[in-house]
Amino acid sequence: MPRGTGAKSSGGNGRRGPDKIKRKRSCFRRPSKSASAAENPNPFTARNVSAGNEESSSSSPSSLPPQPSPSPASSPSPSDARHTFVKEYLHTLIKELKEQLRQEKGALYDHLKRGHTTIEPVNPVIACFTSGLNPEHFWKPALRCWLPKLWFPELDLKCPKCHQFGKHHKHGYASNPEARCVAGLRNDWYLFTSVLQCAFCRHRFYATHPDVLGNMHQAFSNPILLPFVLSESSGLDSDVAWMMPIIFNDGGTAESLHRMMSEGHAEQRDLLHAVYNAVCDFRLKKSVGLPDPPKFDRSQVDVSVPAASSLLSIYKRETLRYEKYMNLHMLTLSAESAKLDASHKMPKLICNVNGQRIFDTAVQVTNERSQIVALVLNMLFRQLSLKVLPPCHDYTTTR
């Protein structure tokens, strides 16, 4: 490679020569990003932190001029902090609840141990008169708990991976998310549950897994104990799920149900706002010298509901589950059908429902008229005895 002799305009070959002066750099240095600004991705917080650093180093000649402080117009809008109060309230409540469950003592633990499944906040109107005017009383949601190992230690649950029934071990509590939102017709509430570990395959799963809830005994899998229906992306109150067949059979659609729930949530938000303003007017007229109460932030009330596609998916899944329940339980517990079965085809039909083998063996006892008197069904090392009574009596089962 030829040696550089300088620029062509000076008679050189266009290459830098050995005596070329090095290129001068700018005397201004870019300020290094502080650790606090790097950890906080919020542009408003990062801007304030960097401006403070520049002001402290403005005396040096190599520093940049300080940035102007952000104007009120550039401050974070209320929409950037939507539902922050509900998230912080639930996080604090669940953190305290987990600690009391670990220590097995405390007011929340005693409340659940007595058989209560819901942690209800104080009535917002009463709280405004006893604890002062604050719109936060109207934003606190209810927290419902499903902790099977706390109330039913001997309950056998089905592992969703290995499909084995057993008394699985408790392995902590839900963390992602800490509580699932369950949408009702007018307002929402949240569900908190525990994490279980299978005693056979060591698989960890939530106690609210659909396969776990769907394979529990009817004494536990019912809307009285579990008033919710969960899907992968949303949760629905059992009252709304109960309304679905009526709405759809009368010509309604999932979009109309979605619109009904959206209007109900919006009306509930407006009602909370109006009641809070009425309470403030009453307190300010009765008491002289009270400071102005905080304003009601409507963005803190969540009015979003599951999409119409999610509602339709939940309806189809619940319909299939109900049909399976009817096929299984109506055949296994129909004493009248078993009593009138002289051909003894009913035990075979019971053992095989919809092409799936339900019971391993079926032992029947007949009388002198070849009528089935008793039927013993064996399934997964569990025995279900069905005693057939006369038509004027009801059937009885023993486990």
CSV table of C-alpha atoms in Angstrom, one decimal:
chain,number,residue,atom,x,y,z
A,1,MET,CA,0.0,0.0,0.0
A,2,PRO,CA,1.5,3.4,-1.0
A,3,ARG,CA,2.4,5.8,1.8
A,4,GLY,CA,-0.1,8.6,2.4
A,5,THR,CA,1.0,12.0,1.2
A,6,GLY,CA,-2.0,14.1,2.1
A,7,ALA,CA,-5.1,15.5,0.4
A,8,LYS,CA,-5.4,15.6,-3.3
A,9,SER,CA,-6.1,19.4,-3.2
A,10,SER,CA,-2.6,19.8,-1.8
A,11,GLY,CA,-1.0,17.6,-4.4
A,12,GLY,CA,-1.1,14.4,-2.4
A,13,ASN,CA,-2.6,11.0,-3.1
A,14,GLY,CA,-5.6,11.4,-0.9
A,15,ARG,CA,-4.3,9.3,2.1
A,16,ARG,CA,-3.4,10.6,5.5
A,17,GLY,CA,0.2,11.2,5.9
A,18,PRO,CA,2.4,10.2,8.9
A,19,ASP,CA,2.6,13.7,10.2
A,20,LYS,CA,-1.2,14.3,9.9
A,21,ILE,CA,-2.6,16.0,13.0
A,22,LYS,CA,-5.1,13.9,14.9
A,23,ARG,CA,-8.8,14.8,14.5
A,24,LYS,CA,-9.9,17.1,17.3
A,25,ARG,CA,-12.8,15.8,19.4
A,26,SER,CA,-15.5,18.0,21.1
A,27,CYS,CA,-14.5,19.3,24.5
A,28,PHE,CA,-18.0,18.6,25.7
A,29,ARG,CA,-18.6,15.2,27.4
A,30,ARG,CA,-21.8,13.4,27.4
A,31,PRO,CA,-22.9,13.0,31.0
A,32,SER,CA,-23.0,9.4,32.2
A,33,LYS,CA,-26.4,7.9,33.0
A,34,SER,CA,-26.9,7.5,36.7
A,35,ALA,CA,-27.8,4.2,38.2
A,36,SER,CA,-31.1,5.4,39.5
A,37,ALA,CA,-32.1,6.7,36.1
A,38,ALA,CA,-31.1,3.4,34.4
A,39,GLU,CA,-33.2,1.4,36.9
A,40,ASN,CA,-36.3,3.6,36.4
A,41,PRO,CA,-37.6,3.5,32.9
A,42,ASN,CA,-40.1,6.2,33.6
A,43,PRO,CA,-39.1,9.2,31.3
A,44,PHE,CA,-40.4,11.7,33.8
A,45,THR,CA,-38.5,10.3,36.7
A,46,ALA,CA,-35.3,9.9,34.6
A,47,ARG,CA,-35.6,13.4,33.3
A,48,ASN,CA,-35.8,14.8,36.8
A,49,VAL,CA,-32.8,12.7,38.0
A,50,SER,CA,-30.6,13.7,35.1
A,51,ALA,CA,-31.5,17.4,35.4
A,52,GLY,CA,-30.5,17.3,39.1
A,53,ASN,CA,-27.1,15.7,38.2
A,54,GLU,CA,-26.5,18.4,35.6
A,55,GLU,CA,-27.3,21.2,37.9
A,56,SER,CA,-24.9,19.9,40.5
A,57,SER,CA,-22.1,19.7,37.9
A,58,SER,CA,-22.8,23.0,36.1
A,59,SER,CA,-19.9,24.7,37.7
A,60,SER,CA,-17.4,22.7,35.7
A,61,PRO,CA,-16.7,23.9,32.1
A,62,SER,CA,-17.1,20.5,30.6
A,63,SER,CA,-20.7,20.1,31.7
A,64,LEU,CA,-23.8,20.7,29.5
A,65,PRO,CA,-26.2,23.5,30.5
A,66,PRO,CA,-28.9,22.3,32.8
A,67,GLN,CA,-32.2,21.1,31.4
A,68,PRO,CA,-35.3,23.1,32.2
A,69,SER,CA,-37.6,21.6,34.8
A,70,PRO,CA,-40.7,19.8,33.3
A,71,SER,CA,-43.7,22.0,33.0
A,72,PRO,CA,-47.0,20.9,34.5
A,73,ALA,CA,-48.3,20.1,31.1
A,74,SER,CA,-45.6,17.5,30.7
A,75,SER,CA,-46.3,15.8,34.0
A,76,PRO,CA,-47.7,12.2,33.8
A,77,SER,CA,-51.4,12.2,33.0
A,78,PRO,CA,-53.9,10.4,35.2
A,79,SER,CA,-54.3,7.7,32.5
A,80,ASP,CA,-50.7,6.6,33.0
A,81,ALA,CA,-51.6,5.6,36.6
A,82,ARG,CA,-54.8,3.8,36.0
A,83,HIS,CA,-55.9,1.4,38.6
A,84,THR,CA,-52.7,1.9,40.6
A,85,PHE,CA,-54.6,2.1,43.9
A,86,VAL,CA,-56.3,-1.2,43.4
A,87,LYS,CA,-53.0,-2.9,42.5
A,88,GLU,CA,-51.2,-1.4,45.5
A,89,TYR,CA,-54.2,-2.2,47.8
A,90,LEU,CA,-54.3,-5.9,46.7
A,91,HIS,CA,-50.5,-6.3,46.9
A,92,THR,CA,-50.5,-5.0,50.5
A,93,LEU,CA,-53.5,-7.1,51.5
A,94,ILE,CA,-52.2,-10.3,49.9
A,95,LYS,CA,-48.7,-9.8,51.4
A,96,GLU,CA,-50.2,-9.5,54.9
A,97,LEU,CA,-52.5,-12.5,54.2
A,98,LYS,CA,-49.5,-14.7,53.1
A,99,GLU,CA,-47.6,-13.8,56.2
A,100,GLN,CA,-50.5,-14.7,58.5
A,101,LEU,CA,-51.1,-17.9,56.6
A,102,ARG,CA,-47.5,-18.8,57.1
A,103,GLN,CA,-47.6,-18.1,60.8
A,104,GLU,CA,-51.1,-19.5,61.2
A,105,LYS,CA,-52.3,-16.6,63.3
A,106,GLY,CA,-53.7,-13.1,62.8
A,107,ALA,CA,-57.0,-11.5,62.1
A,108,LEU,CA,-57.2,-12.4,58.4
A,109,TYR,CA,-56.2,-16.0,59.2
A,110,ASP,CA,-58.8,-16.4,61.9
A,111,HIS,CA,-61.4,-14.8,59.5
A,112,LEU,CA,-60.7,-17.5,56.9
A,113,LYS,CA,-60.3,-20.3,59.4
A,114,ARG,CA,-63.8,-19.6,60.7
A,115,GLY,CA,-65.2,-20.5,57.2
A,116,HIS,CA,-65.3,-17.1,55.5
A,117,THR,CA,-64.1,-17.2,51.9
A,118,THR,CA,-64.3,-13.4,51.2
A,119,ILE,CA,-62.3,-10.5,52.6
A,120,GLU,CA,-64.8,-7.6,52.2
A,121,PRO,CA,-63.7,-4.0,52.6
A,122,VAL,CA,-65.6,-1.7,54.9
A,123,ASN,CA,-68.7,-0.1,53.5
A,124,PRO,CA,-67.5,3.0,51.8
A,125,VAL,CA,-70.2,5.3,53.0
A,126,ILE,CA,-69.7,4.2,56.6
A,127,ALA,CA,-65.9,4.5,56.2
A,128,CYS,CA,-66.3,8.2,55.0
A,129,PHE,CA,-68.0,9.0,58.3
A,130,THR,CA,-65.8,7.0,60.6
A,131,SER,CA,-62.4,7.4,58.9
A,132,GLY,CA,-62.7,10.7,57.0
A,133,LEU,CA,-63.6,11.7,53.5
A,134,ASN,CA,-61.5,9.7,51.1
A,135,PRO,CA,-62.5,8.3,47.6
A,136,GLU,CA,-60.2,5.4,48.2
A,137,HIS,CA,-62.9,3.8,50.3
A,138,PHE,CA,-65.0,3.5,47.1
A,139,TRP,CA,-62.1,1.8,45.1
A,140,LYS,CA,-61.4,-1.1,47.3
A,141,PRO,CA,-62.5,-4.4,45.8
A,142,ALA,CA,-63.4,-7.7,47.5
A,143,LEU,CA,-60.9,-10.5,47.7
A,144,ARG,CA,-62.2,-14.1,47.6
A,145,CYS,CA,-59.9,-17.0,48.5
A,146,TRP,CA,-59.8,-20.6,47.4
A,147,LEU,CA,-57.5,-22.4,49.8
A,148,PRO,CA,-58.4,-26.1,49.8
A,149,LYS,CA,-55.7,-27.2,52.1
A,150,LEU,CA,-56.8,-24.8,54.8
A,151,TRP,CA,-60.5,-25.9,54.8
A,152,PHE,CA,-60.4,-29.5,53.4
A,153,PRO,CA,-57.0,-31.1,54.2
A,154,GLU,CA,-58.2,-34.6,53.3
A,155,LEU,CA,-59.7,-33.6,49.9
A,156,ASP,CA,-58.3,-35.6,47.0
A,157,LEU,CA,-57.5,-33.5,43.9
A,158,LYS,CA,-56.5,-34.5,40.4
A,159,CYS,CA,-53.1,-33.6,39.1
A,160,PRO,CA,-53.6,-31.9,35.7
A,161,LYS,CA,-50.3,-33.5,34.4
A,162,CYS,CA,-50.3,-37.1,35.5
A,163,HIS,CA,-54.1,-37.3,36.2
A,164,GLN,CA,-53.6,-39.0,39.6
A,165,PHE,CA,-55.9,-38.3,42.5
A,166,GLY,CA,-54.2,-37.7,45.8
A,167,LYS,CA,-53.6,-35.4,48.8
A,168,HIS,CA,-51.1,-33.0,47.1
A,169,HIS,CA,-48.8,-30.8,49.1
A,170,LYS,CA,-49.1,-27.1,49.5
A,171,HIS,CA,-46.3,-25.2,47.6
A,172,GLY,CA,-46.8,-21.5,48.2
A,173,TYR,CA,-49.4,-19.2,46.8
A,174,ALA,CA,-50.2,-17.6,43.5
A,175,SER,CA,-47.7,-14.9,42.4
A,176,ASN,CA,-48.2,-14.2,38.7
A,177,PRO,CA,-50.7,-12.7,39.0
A,178,GLU,CA,-51.3,-12.6,42.8
A,179,ALA,CA,-55.0,-12.4,42.3
A,180,ARG,CA,-57.2,-12.9,39.2
A,181,CYS,CA,-59.9,-10.5,38.3
A,182,VAL,CA,-63.4,-12.0,38.1
A,183,ALA,CA,-65.9,-9.9,36.2
A,184,GLY,CA,-69.4,-9.6,37.4
A,185,LEU,CA,-72.5,-7.9,35.9
A,186,ARG,CA,-71.8,-4.5,37.5
A,187,ASN,CA,-68.4,-4.7,39.4
A,188,ASP,CA,-65.3,-6.9,39.7
A,189,TRP,CA,-63.8,-8.8,42.5
A,190,TYR,CA,-60.5,-10.7,42.8
A,191,LEU,CA,-59.5,-14.3,43.5
A,192,PHE,CA,-56.6,-15.5,45.5
A,193,THR,CA,-55.5,-19.1,45.6
A,194,SER,CA,-52.7,-21.5,46.6
A,195,VAL,CA,-50.1,-23.5,44.6
A,196,LEU,CA,-50.1,-27.3,45.0
A,197,GLN,CA,-47.4,-29.8,44.2
A,198,CYS,CA,-48.4,-33.3,43.0
A,199,ALA,CA,-47.3,-36.1,45.4
A,200,PHE,CA,-46.5,-38.4,42.4
A,201,CYS,CA,-44.9,-36.4,39.6
A,202,ARG,CA,-43.9,-33.3,41.6
A,203,HIS,CA,-45.8,-31.0,39.2
A,204,ARG,CA,-46.8,-27.6,40.6
A,205,PHE,CA,-50.2,-26.2,39.6
A,206,TYR,CA,-52.7,-23.7,40.8
A,207,ALA,CA,-55.7,-24.9,42.9
A,208,THR,CA,-58.0,-23.0,40.5
A,209,HIS,CA,-56.7,-25.0,37.4
A,210,PRO,CA,-59.8,-25.9,35.2
A,211,ASP,CA,-58.8,-29.7,35.3
A,212,VAL,CA,-58.6,-29.6,39.1
A,213,LEU,CA,-61.9,-27.8,39.6
A,214,GLY,CA,-63.7,-29.9,36.9
A,215,ASN,CA,-62.8,-33.2,38.5
A,216,MET,CA,-63.7,-32.4,42.1
A,217,HIS,CA,-66.7,-34.0,43.8
A,218,GLN,CA,-70.0,-32.2,43.3
A,219,ALA,CA,-69.9,-31.3,47.0
A,220,PHE,CA,-67.0,-29.0,46.4
A,221,SER,CA,-67.3,-28.1,42.7
A,222,ASN,CA,-70.5,-25.9,42.9
A,223,PRO,CA,-71.3,-22.2,42.7
A,224,ILE,CA,-72.0,-22.0,46.4
A,225,LEU,CA,-68.4,-22.7,47.3
A,226,LEU,CA,-66.8,-21.6,44.0
A,227,PRO,CA,-68.9,-18.8,42.5
A,228,PHE,CA,-66.7,-18.2,39.5
A,229,VAL,CA,-65.7,-19.6,36.1
A,230,LEU,CA,-62.1,-19.2,34.9
A,231,SER,CA,-60.6,-19.4,31.5
A,232,GLU,CA,-57.0,-18.8,30.4
A,233,SER,CA,-57.4,-15.1,29.9
A,234,SER,CA,-60.4,-14.0,32.0
A,235,GLY,CA,-62.7,-14.8,34.9
A,236,LEU,CA,-66.5,-14.6,35.1
A,237,ASP,CA,-68.9,-14.6,38.0
A,238,SER,CA,-71.1,-17.6,38.3
A,239,ASP,CA,-74.2,-15.3,38.2
A,240,VAL,CA,-73.2,-14.1,34.7
A,241,ALA,CA,-72.5,-17.7,33.7
A,242,TRP,CA,-75.9,-18.7,34.9
A,243,MET,CA,-77.5,-16.0,32.7
A,244,MET,CA,-75.8,-17.0,29.6
A,245,PRO,CA,-78.1,-19.9,28.5
A,246,ILE,CA,-81.2,-17.7,29.1
A,247,ILE,CA,-79.7,-14.8,27.1
A,248,PHE,CA,-78.5,-16.9,24.2
A,249,ASN,CA,-81.6,-19.0,24.0
A,250,ASP,CA,-83.8,-15.9,23.7
A,251,GLY,CA,-81.8,-14.6,20.7
A,252,GLY,CA,-79.1,-12.7,22.5
A,253,THR,CA,-75.5,-12.8,21.4
A,254,ALA,CA,-72.1,-12.6,23.1
A,255,GLU,CA,-71.8,-9.1,21.9
A,256,SER,CA,-75.0,-8.0,23.5
A,257,LEU,CA,-73.9,-9.6,26.8
A,258,HIS,CA,-70.5,-7.8,26.5
A,259,ARG,CA,-72.4,-4.5,25.9
A,260,MET,CA,-74.7,-5.2,28.9
A,261,MET,CA,-71.7,-5.8,31.2
A,262,SER,CA,-69.9,-2.7,29.9
A,263,GLU,CA,-72.9,-0.5,30.6
A,264,GLY,CA,-73.3,-2.1,34.1
A,265,HIS,CA,-69.7,-1.4,35.0
A,266,ALA,CA,-69.9,2.2,33.7
A,267,GLU,CA,-73.1,2.8,35.7
A,268,GLN,CA,-71.5,1.4,38.8
A,269,ARG,CA,-68.6,3.8,38.4
A,270,ASP,CA,-71.0,6.7,38.0
A,271,LEU,CA,-72.9,5.6,41.1
A,272,LEU,CA,-69.7,5.5,43.2
A,273,HIS,CA,-68.8,8.9,42.0
A,274,ALA,CA,-72.2,10.4,42.7
A,275,VAL,CA,-72.5,8.8,46.2
A,276,TYR,CA,-69.0,10.1,47.1
A,277,ASN,CA,-70.0,13.7,46.0
A,278,ALA,CA,-73.2,13.4,48.0
A,279,VAL,CA,-71.4,12.3,51.1
A,280,CYS,CA,-68.9,15.1,50.8
A,281,ASP,CA,-71.7,17.7,50.4
A,282,PHE,CA,-73.5,16.4,53.5
A,283,ARG,CA,-70.3,16.4,55.6
A,284,LEU,CA,-69.2,19.9,54.5
A,285,LYS,CA,-72.6,21.4,55.3
A,286,LYS,CA,-72.8,19.8,58.7
A,287,SER,CA,-69.2,20.5,59.8
A,288,VAL,CA,-67.6,23.9,59.5
A,289,GLY,CA,-63.9,24.2,58.9
A,290,LEU,CA,-63.3,20.8,57.2
A,291,PRO,CA,-60.6,20.9,54.5
A,292,ASP,CA,-61.6,20.2,50.9
A,293,PRO,CA,-61.8,16.5,50.4
A,294,PRO,CA,-59.8,14.8,47.6
A,295,LYS,CA,-61.5,14.5,44.3
A,296,PHE,CA,-62.8,11.3,42.9
A,297,ASP,CA,-60.5,9.9,40.2
A,298,ARG,CA,-62.7,8.0,37.8
A,299,SER,CA,-59.7,6.3,36.2
A,300,GLN,CA,-59.1,4.2,39.3
A,301,VAL,CA,-62.4,2.3,38.7
A,302,ASP,CA,-61.9,-0.5,36.2
A,303,VAL,CA,-64.7,-0.7,33.7
A,304,SER,CA,-63.2,-3.2,31.3
A,305,VAL,CA,-65.0,-6.5,30.9
A,306,PRO,CA,-64.0,-9.8,29.1
A,307,ALA,CA,-64.3,-9.7,25.3
A,308,ALA,CA,-67.3,-11.2,23.5
A,309,SER,CA,-65.1,-14.0,22.2
A,310,SER,CA,-64.0,-14.9,25.8
A,311,LEU,CA,-67.7,-14.9,26.9
A,312,LEU,CA,-68.7,-17.2,24.1
A,313,SER,CA,-65.7,-19.6,24.8
A,314,ILE,CA,-66.7,-19.8,28.5
A,315,TYR,CA,-70.3,-20.5,27.5
A,316,LYS,CA,-69.3,-23.4,25.2
A,317,ARG,CA,-67.0,-24.9,27.7
A,318,GLU,CA,-69.5,-24.7,30.5
A,319,THR,CA,-72.2,-26.3,28.3
A,320,LEU,CA,-69.9,-29.3,27.5
A,321,ARG,CA,-69.0,-29.7,31.1
A,322,TYR,CA,-72.7,-29.6,32.1
A,323,GLU,CA,-73.6,-32.2,29.5
A,324,LYS,CA,-70.8,-34.5,30.7
A,325,TYR,CA,-72.0,-34.1,34.3
A,326,MET,CA,-75.6,-34.9,33.3
A,327,ASN,CA,-74.5,-38.0,31.3
A,328,LEU,CA,-72.3,-39.3,34.0
A,329,HIS,CA,-74.4,-38.6,37.1
A,330,MET,CA,-77.8,-39.2,35.7
A,331,LEU,CA,-76.7,-42.7,34.6
A,332,THR,CA,-74.8,-43.6,37.7
A,333,LEU,CA,-77.4,-42.3,40.1
A,334,SER,CA,-80.6,-43.2,38.3
A,335,ALA,CA,-82.1,-45.9,40.6
A,336,GLU,CA,-85.3,-46.1,38.6
A,337,SER,CA,-83.5,-47.0,35.4
A,338,ALA,CA,-81.4,-49.6,37.1
A,339,LYS,CA,-84.5,-51.1,38.8
A,340,LEU,CA,-86.4,-51.5,35.6
A,341,ASP,CA,-83.4,-53.0,33.7
A,342,ALA,CA,-84.3,-56.7,33.4
A,343,SER,CA,-81.8,-57.2,30.5
A,344,HIS,CA,-78.9,-56.0,32.7
A,345,LYS,CA,-77.6,-53.6,30.1
A,346,MET,CA,-77.6,-50.7,32.4
A,347,PRO,CA,-74.4,-51.6,34.2
A,348,LYS,CA,-72.5,-51.9,30.9
A,349,LEU,CA,-74.0,-48.6,29.8
A,350,ILE,CA,-72.9,-47.0,33.1
A,351,CYS,CA,-69.4,-48.3,32.8
A,352,ASN,CA,-69.0,-46.9,29.3
A,353,VAL,CA,-70.4,-43.3,28.8
A,354,ASN,CA,-69.8,-41.6,25.5
A,355,GLY,CA,-67.2,-44.1,24.4
A,356,GLN,CA,-65.1,-43.6,27.5
A,357,ARG,CA,-64.7,-46.1,30.2
A,358,ILE,CA,-65.8,-44.5,33.5
A,359,PHE,CA,-65.8,-47.4,35.9
A,360,ASP,CA,-63.5,-50.4,36.1
A,361,THR,CA,-66.0,-53.0,37.3
A,362,ALA,CA,-69.7,-53.2,38.1
A,363,VAL,CA,-71.1,-55.8,40.5
A,364,GLN,CA,-74.9,-56.2,40.5
A,365,VAL,CA,-77.3,-58.0,42.8
A,366,THR,CA,-80.7,-59.1,41.5
A,367,ASN,CA,-83.8,-60.5,43.1
A,368,GLU,CA,-86.0,-63.4,42.1
A,369,ARG,CA,-87.6,-61.3,39.3
A,370,SER,CA,-84.2,-60.6,37.7
A,371,GLN,CA,-84.4,-57.0,38.8
A,372,ILE,CA,-81.3,-55.1,40.0
A,373,VAL,CA,-81.5,-54.6,43.7
A,374,ALA,CA,-78.0,-53.2,44.3
A,375,LEU,CA,-75.2,-52.0,42.1
A,376,VAL,CA,-71.5,-51.6,43.2
A,377,LEU,CA,-69.2,-49.6,40.9
A,378,ASN,CA,-65.5,-49.5,41.3
A,379,MET,CA,-63.5,-46.6,39.9
A,380,LEU,CA,-59.8,-45.7,40.6
A,381,PHE,CA,-59.6,-47.7,43.8
A,382,ARG,CA,-62.8,-46.0,45.1
A,383,GLN,CA,-66.1,-47.8,45.5
A,384,LEU,CA,-69.6,-46.3,44.8
A,385,SER,CA,-72.5,-48.4,46.0
A,386,LEU,CA,-75.9,-47.7,44.6
A,387,LYS,CA,-78.8,-49.2,46.5
A,388,VAL,CA,-82.0,-49.5,44.4
A,389,LEU,CA,-85.2,-48.7,46.2
A,390,PRO,CA,-88.9,-49.0,45.1
A,391,PRO,CA,-90.1,-46.3,42.8
A,392,CYS,CA,-91.9,-44.4,45.6
A,393,HIS,CA,-88.6,-43.9,47.4
A,394,ASP,CA,-85.5,-41.9,46.5
A,395,TYR,CA,-82.1,-43.5,45.9
A,396,THR,CA,-79.2,-43.4,48.4
A,397,THR,CA,-75.5,-43.7,47.7
A,398,THR,CA,-72.6,-44.6,50.0
A,399,ARG,CA,-69.0,-43.9,49.4
